[in-house]
PDB file of C-alpha atoms in Angstrom:
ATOM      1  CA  UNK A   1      -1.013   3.439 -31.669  1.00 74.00           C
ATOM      2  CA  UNK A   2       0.794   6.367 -32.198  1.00 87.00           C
ATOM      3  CA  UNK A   3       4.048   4.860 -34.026  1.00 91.00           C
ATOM      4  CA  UNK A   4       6.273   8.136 -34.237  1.00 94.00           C
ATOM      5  CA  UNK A   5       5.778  12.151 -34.255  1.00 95.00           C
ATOM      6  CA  UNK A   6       7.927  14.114 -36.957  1.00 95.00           C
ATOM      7  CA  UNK A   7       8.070  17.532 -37.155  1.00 96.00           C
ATOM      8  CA  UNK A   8       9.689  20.808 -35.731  1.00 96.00           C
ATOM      9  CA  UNK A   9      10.590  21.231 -31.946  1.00 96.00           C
ATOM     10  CA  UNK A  10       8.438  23.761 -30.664  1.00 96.00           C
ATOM     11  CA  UNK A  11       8.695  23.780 -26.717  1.00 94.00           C
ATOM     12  CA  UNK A  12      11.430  21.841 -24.320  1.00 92.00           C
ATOM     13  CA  UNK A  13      11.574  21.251 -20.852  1.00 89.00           C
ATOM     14  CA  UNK A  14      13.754  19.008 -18.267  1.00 84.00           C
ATOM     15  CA  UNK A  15      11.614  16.110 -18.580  1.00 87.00           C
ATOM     16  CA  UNK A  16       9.452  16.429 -22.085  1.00 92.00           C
ATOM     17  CA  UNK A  17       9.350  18.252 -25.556  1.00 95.00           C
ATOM     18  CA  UNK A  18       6.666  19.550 -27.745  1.00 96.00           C
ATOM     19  CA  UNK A  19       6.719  18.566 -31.657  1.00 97.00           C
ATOM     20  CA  UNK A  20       4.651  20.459 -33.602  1.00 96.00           C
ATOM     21  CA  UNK A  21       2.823  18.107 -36.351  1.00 95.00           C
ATOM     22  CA  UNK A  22       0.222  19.559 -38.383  1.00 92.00           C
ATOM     23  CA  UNK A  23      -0.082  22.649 -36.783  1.00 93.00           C
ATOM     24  CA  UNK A  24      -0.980  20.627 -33.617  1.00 95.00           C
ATOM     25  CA  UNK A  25       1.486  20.147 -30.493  1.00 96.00           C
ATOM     26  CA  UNK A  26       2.084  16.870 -29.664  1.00 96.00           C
ATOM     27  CA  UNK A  27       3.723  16.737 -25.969  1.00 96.00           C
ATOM     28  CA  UNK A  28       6.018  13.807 -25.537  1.00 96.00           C
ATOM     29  CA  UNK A  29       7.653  12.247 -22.412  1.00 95.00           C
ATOM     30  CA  UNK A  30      11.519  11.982 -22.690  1.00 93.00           C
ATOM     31  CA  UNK A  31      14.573  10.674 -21.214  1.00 88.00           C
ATOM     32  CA  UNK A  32      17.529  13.402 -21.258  1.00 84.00           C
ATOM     33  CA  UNK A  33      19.637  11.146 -23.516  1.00 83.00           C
ATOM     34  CA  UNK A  34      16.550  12.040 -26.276  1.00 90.00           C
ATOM     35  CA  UNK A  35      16.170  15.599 -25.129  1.00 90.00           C
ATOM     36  CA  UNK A  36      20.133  16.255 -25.542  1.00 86.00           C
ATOM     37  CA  UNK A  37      19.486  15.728 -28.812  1.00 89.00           C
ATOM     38  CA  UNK A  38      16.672  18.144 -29.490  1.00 92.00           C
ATOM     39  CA  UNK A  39      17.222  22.040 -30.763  1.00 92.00           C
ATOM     40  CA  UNK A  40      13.755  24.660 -30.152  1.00 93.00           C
ATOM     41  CA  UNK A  41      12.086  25.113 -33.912  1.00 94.00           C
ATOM     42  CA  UNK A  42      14.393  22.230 -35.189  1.00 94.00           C
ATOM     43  CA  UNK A  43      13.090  19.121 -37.502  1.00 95.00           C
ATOM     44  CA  UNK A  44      13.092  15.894 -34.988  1.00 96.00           C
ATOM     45  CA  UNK A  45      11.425  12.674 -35.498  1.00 95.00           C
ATOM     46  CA  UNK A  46      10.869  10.115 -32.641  1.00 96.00           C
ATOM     47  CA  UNK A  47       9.957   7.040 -32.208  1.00 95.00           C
ATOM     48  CA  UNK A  48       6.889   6.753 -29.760  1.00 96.00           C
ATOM     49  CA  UNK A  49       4.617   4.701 -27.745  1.00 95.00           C
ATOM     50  CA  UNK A  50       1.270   5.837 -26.272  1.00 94.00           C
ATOM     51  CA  UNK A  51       0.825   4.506 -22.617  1.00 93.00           C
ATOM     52  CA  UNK A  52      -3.112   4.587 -21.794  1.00 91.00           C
ATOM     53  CA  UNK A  53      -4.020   4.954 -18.517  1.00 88.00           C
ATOM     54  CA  UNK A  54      -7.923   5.546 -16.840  1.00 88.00           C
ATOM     55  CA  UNK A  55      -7.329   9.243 -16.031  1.00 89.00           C
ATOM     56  CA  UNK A  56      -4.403   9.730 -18.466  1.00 87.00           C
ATOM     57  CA  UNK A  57      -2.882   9.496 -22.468  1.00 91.00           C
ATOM     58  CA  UNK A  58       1.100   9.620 -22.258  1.00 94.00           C
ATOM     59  CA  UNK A  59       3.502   9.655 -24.720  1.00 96.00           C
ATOM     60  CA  UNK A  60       7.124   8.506 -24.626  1.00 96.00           C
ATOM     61  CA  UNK A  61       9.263   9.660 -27.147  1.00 96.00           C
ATOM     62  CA  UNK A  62      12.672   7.690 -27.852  1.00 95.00           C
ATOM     63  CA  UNK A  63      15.807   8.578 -30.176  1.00 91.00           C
ATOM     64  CA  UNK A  64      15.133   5.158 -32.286  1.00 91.00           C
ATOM     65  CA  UNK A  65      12.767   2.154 -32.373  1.00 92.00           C
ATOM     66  CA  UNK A  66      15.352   0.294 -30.851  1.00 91.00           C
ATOM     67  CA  UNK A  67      14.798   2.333 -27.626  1.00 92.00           C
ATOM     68  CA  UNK A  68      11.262   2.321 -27.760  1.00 93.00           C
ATOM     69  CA  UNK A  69      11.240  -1.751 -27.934  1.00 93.00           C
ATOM     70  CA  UNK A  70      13.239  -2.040 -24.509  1.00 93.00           C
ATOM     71  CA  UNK A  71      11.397   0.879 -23.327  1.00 94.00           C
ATOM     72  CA  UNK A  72       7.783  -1.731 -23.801  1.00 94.00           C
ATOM     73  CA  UNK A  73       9.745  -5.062 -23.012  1.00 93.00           C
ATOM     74  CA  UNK A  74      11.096  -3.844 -19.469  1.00 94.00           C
ATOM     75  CA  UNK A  75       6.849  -2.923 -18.480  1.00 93.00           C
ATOM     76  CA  UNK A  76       6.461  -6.965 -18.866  1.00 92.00           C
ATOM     77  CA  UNK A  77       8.174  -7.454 -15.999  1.00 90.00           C
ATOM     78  CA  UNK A  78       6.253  -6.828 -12.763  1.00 88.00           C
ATOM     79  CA  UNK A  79       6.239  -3.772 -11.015  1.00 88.00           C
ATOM     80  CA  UNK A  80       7.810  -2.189 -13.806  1.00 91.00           C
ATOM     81  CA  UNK A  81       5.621   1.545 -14.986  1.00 93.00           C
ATOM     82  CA  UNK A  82       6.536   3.575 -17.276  1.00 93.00           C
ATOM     83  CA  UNK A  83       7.997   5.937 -15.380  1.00 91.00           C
ATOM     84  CA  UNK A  84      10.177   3.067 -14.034  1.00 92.00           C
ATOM     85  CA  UNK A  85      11.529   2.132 -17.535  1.00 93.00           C
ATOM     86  CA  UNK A  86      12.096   5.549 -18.877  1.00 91.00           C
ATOM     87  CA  UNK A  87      14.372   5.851 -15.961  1.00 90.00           C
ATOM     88  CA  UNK A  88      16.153   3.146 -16.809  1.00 91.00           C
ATOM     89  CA  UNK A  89      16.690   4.232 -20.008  1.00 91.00           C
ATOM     90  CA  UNK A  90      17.570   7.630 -18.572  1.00 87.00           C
ATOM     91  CA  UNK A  91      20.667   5.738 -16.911  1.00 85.00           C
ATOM     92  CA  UNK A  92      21.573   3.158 -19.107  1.00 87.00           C
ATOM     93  CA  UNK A  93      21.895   2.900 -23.218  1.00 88.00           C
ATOM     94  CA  UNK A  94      19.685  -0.252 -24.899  1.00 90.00           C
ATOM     95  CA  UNK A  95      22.704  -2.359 -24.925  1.00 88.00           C
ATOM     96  CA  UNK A  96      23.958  -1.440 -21.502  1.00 88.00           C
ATOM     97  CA  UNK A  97      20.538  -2.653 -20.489  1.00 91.00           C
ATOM     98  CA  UNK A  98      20.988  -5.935 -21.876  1.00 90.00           C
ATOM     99  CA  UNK A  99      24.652  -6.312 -20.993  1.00 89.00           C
ATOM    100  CA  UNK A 100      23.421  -5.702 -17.074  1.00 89.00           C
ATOM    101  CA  UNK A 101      20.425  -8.563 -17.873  1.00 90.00           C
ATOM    102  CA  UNK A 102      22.809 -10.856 -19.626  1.00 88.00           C
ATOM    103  CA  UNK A 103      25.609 -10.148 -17.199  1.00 89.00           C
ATOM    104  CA  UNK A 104      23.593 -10.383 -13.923  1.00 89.00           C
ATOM    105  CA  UNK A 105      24.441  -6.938 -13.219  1.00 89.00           C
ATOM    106  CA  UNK A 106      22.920  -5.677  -9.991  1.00 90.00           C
ATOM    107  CA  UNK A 107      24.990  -2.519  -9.368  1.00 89.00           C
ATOM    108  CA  UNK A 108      23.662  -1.737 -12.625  1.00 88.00           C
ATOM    109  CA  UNK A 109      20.170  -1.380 -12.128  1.00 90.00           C
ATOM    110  CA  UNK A 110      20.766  -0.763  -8.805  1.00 89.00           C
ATOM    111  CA  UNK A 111      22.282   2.547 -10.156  1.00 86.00           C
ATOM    112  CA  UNK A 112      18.424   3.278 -11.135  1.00 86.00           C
ATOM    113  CA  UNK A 113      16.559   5.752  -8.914  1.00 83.00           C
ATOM    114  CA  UNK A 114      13.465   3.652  -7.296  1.00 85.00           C
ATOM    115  CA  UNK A 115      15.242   0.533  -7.858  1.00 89.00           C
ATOM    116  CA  UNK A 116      16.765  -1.438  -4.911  1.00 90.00           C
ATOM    117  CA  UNK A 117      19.011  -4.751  -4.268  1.00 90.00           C
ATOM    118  CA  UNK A 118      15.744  -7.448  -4.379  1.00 91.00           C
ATOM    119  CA  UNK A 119      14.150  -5.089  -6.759  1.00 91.00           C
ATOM    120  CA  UNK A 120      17.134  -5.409  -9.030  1.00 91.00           C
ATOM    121  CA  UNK A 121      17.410  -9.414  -8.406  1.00 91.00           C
ATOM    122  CA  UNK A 122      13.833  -9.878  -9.812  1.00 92.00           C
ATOM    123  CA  UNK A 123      14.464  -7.559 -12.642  1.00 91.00           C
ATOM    124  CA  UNK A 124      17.411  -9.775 -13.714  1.00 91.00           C
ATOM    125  CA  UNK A 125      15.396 -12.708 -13.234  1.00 90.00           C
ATOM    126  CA  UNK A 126      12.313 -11.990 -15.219  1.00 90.00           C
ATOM    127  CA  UNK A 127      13.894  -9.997 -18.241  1.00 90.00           C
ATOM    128  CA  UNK A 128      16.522 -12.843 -18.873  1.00 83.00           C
ATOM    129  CA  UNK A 129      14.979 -14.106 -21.830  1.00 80.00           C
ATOM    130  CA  UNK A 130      13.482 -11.186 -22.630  1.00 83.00           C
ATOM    131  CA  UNK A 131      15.527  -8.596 -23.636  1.00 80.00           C
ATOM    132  CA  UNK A 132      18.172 -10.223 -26.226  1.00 77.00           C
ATOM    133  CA  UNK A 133      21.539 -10.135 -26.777  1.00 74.00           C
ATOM    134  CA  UNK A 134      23.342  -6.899 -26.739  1.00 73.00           C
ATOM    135  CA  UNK A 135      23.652  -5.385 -30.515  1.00 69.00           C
ATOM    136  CA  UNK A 136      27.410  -4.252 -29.918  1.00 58.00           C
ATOM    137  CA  UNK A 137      27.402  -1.291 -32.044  1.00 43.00           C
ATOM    138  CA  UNK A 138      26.845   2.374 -29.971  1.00 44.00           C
ATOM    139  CA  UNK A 139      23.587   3.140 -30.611  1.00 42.00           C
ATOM    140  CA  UNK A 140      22.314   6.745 -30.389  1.00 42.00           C
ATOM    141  CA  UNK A 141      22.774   8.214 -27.593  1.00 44.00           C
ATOM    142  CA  UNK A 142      25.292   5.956 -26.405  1.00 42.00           C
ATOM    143  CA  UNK A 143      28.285   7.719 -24.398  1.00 43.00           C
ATOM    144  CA  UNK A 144      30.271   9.474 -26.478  1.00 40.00           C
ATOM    145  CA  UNK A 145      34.718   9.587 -26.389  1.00 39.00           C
ATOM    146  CA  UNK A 146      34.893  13.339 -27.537  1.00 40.00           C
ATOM    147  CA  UNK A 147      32.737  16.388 -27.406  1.00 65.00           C
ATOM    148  CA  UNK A 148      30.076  16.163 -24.300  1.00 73.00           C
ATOM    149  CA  UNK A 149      31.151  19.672 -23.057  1.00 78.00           C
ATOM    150  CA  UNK A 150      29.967  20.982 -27.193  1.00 75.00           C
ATOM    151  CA  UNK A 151      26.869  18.605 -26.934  1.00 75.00           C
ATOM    152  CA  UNK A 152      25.588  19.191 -23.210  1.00 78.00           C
ATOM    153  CA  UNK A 153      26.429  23.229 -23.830  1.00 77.00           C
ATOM    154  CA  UNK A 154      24.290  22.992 -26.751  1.00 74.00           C
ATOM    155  CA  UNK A 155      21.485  20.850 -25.117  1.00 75.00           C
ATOM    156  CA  UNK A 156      21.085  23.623 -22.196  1.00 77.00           C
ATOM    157  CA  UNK A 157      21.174  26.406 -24.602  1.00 75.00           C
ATOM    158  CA  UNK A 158      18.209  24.592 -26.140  1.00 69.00           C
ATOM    159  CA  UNK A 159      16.082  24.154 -23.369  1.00 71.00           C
ATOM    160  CA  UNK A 160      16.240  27.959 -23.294  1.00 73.00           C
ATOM    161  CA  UNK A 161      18.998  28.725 -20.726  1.00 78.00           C
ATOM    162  CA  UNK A 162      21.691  31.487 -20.936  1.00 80.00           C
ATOM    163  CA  UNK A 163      24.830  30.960 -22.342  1.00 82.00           C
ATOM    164  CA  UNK A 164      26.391  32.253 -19.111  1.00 85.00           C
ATOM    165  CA  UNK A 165      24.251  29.674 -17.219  1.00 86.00           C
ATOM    166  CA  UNK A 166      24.867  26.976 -19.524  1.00 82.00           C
ATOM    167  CA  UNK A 167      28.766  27.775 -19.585  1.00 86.00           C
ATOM    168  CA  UNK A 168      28.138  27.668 -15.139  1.00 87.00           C
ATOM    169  CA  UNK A 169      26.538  24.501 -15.510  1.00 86.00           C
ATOM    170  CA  UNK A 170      28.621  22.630 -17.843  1.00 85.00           C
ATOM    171  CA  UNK A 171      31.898  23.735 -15.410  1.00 87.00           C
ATOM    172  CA  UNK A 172      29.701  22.303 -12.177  1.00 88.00           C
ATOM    173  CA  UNK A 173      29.032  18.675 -13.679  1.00 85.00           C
ATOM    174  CA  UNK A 174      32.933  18.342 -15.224  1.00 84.00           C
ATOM    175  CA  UNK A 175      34.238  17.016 -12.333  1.00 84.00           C
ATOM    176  CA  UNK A 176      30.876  14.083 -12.339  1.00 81.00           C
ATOM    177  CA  UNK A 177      32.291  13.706 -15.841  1.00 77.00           C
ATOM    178  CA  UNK A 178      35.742  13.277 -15.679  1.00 75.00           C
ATOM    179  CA  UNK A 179      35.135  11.106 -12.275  1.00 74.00           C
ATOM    180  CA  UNK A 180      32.973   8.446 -14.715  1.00 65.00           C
ATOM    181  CA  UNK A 181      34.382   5.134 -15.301  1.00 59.00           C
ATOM    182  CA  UNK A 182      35.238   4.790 -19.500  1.00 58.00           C
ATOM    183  CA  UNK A 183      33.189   8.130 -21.008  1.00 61.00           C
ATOM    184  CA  UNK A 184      30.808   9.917 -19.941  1.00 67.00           C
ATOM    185  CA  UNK A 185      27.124   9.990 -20.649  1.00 72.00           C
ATOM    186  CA  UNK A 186      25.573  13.383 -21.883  1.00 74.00           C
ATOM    187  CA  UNK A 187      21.893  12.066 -20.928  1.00 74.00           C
ATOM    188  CA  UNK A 188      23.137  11.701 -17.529  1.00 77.00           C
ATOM    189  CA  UNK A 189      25.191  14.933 -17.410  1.00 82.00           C
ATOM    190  CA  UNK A 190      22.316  17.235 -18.566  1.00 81.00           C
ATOM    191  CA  UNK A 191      20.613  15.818 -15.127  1.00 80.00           C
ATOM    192  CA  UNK A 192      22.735  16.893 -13.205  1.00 83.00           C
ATOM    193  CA  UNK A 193      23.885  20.396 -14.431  1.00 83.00           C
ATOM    194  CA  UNK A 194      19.552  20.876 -14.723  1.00 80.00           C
ATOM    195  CA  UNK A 195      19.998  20.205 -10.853  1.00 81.00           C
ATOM    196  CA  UNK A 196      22.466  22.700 -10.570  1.00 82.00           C
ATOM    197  CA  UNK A 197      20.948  25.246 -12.566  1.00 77.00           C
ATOM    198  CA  UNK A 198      17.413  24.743 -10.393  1.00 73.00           C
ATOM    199  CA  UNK A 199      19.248  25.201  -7.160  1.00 71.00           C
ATOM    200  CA  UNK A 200      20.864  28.075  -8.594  1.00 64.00           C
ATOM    201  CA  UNK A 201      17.703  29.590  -9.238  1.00 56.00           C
TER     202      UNK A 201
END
């Protein structure tokens, strides 16, 4: 198994990023949390996992190891892809994840695209024991008290757009931000001005 990729960022998109390692591209699936994160020709390192499919290698990239153990513990419940669980992480932090399981948190993972009321019922029930006790301390990536105009500015500019754009963008998804219960979330933020900036286009 591919454990992690280290090495400099060569290509970014909405959904996935390109680390070059050993002159060879390695394209890796991420949430936007990981991707805000990311700067084009930048050293990253990310924690990985390799999902093998019949027609298909795939491989999810995550800010820490931390993310890429919930990321594999939510597929043992039933129904749940990988797609599935890198949109949960796209949504929720690690330990907001296990605060939702621990808590019995529907609106939580009902807040998931693709996930509905009995969908998020079983969820709770199966991942129960299986998730662990929330850590407590923000991990990375966690919503952040200060600075997500700076950091989601910076994350647009790095996916290639102009600062004009980015500056357009950022102004469109304050309002979503300033509207969030406690602080916002830049993972979640970058969606939505990258929805903004498509219709725009």
């Amino acid at each position: 198994m591919i454990a992690f990729v280290s090495g400099p960022v060569a290509a970014l998109a909405p959904d996935s990023a390109v680390v070059e390692v050993g002159g060879i591209g390695i394209a890796v699936q991420c949430t936007p949390n990981t991707l805000s994160g990311l700067r084009m020709g930048q050293p990253t390192k990310l924690a990985t996992s390799l999902v093998v499919r019949e027609d298909s290698l795939t491989l999810y990239g995550f800010v820490d190891d931390d993310e890429r153990q919930v990321f594999e513990l939510l597929q043992t419940a039933s129904g749940v892809g990988p797609r599935l669980a890198q949109a949960m992480l796209a949504v929720h932090t690690p330990d907001a994840l296990r605060r939702a399981v621990a808590t019995a948190d529907e609106k939580a993972l009902i807040a998931v695209p693709g996930i509905g009321k009995k969908g998020a019922q079983k969820l709770l029930l199966e991942l129960k024991d299986r998730l662990g006790a929330p850590v407590g301390a923000p991990a990375v990536g966690a919503p952040v008290t200060q600075g997500w105009r700076d950091q989601l500015h910076a994350a647009l500019i790095g996916l290639g757009y102009a600062t004009r754009e980015a500056d357009e963008a950022v102004a469109a998804v304050a309002p979503q931000a300033e509207a969030a219960d406690g602080t916002p979330q830049v993972g979640q933020l970058l969606k939505a001005a990258l929805q903004t900036l498509n219709r725009a286009r």
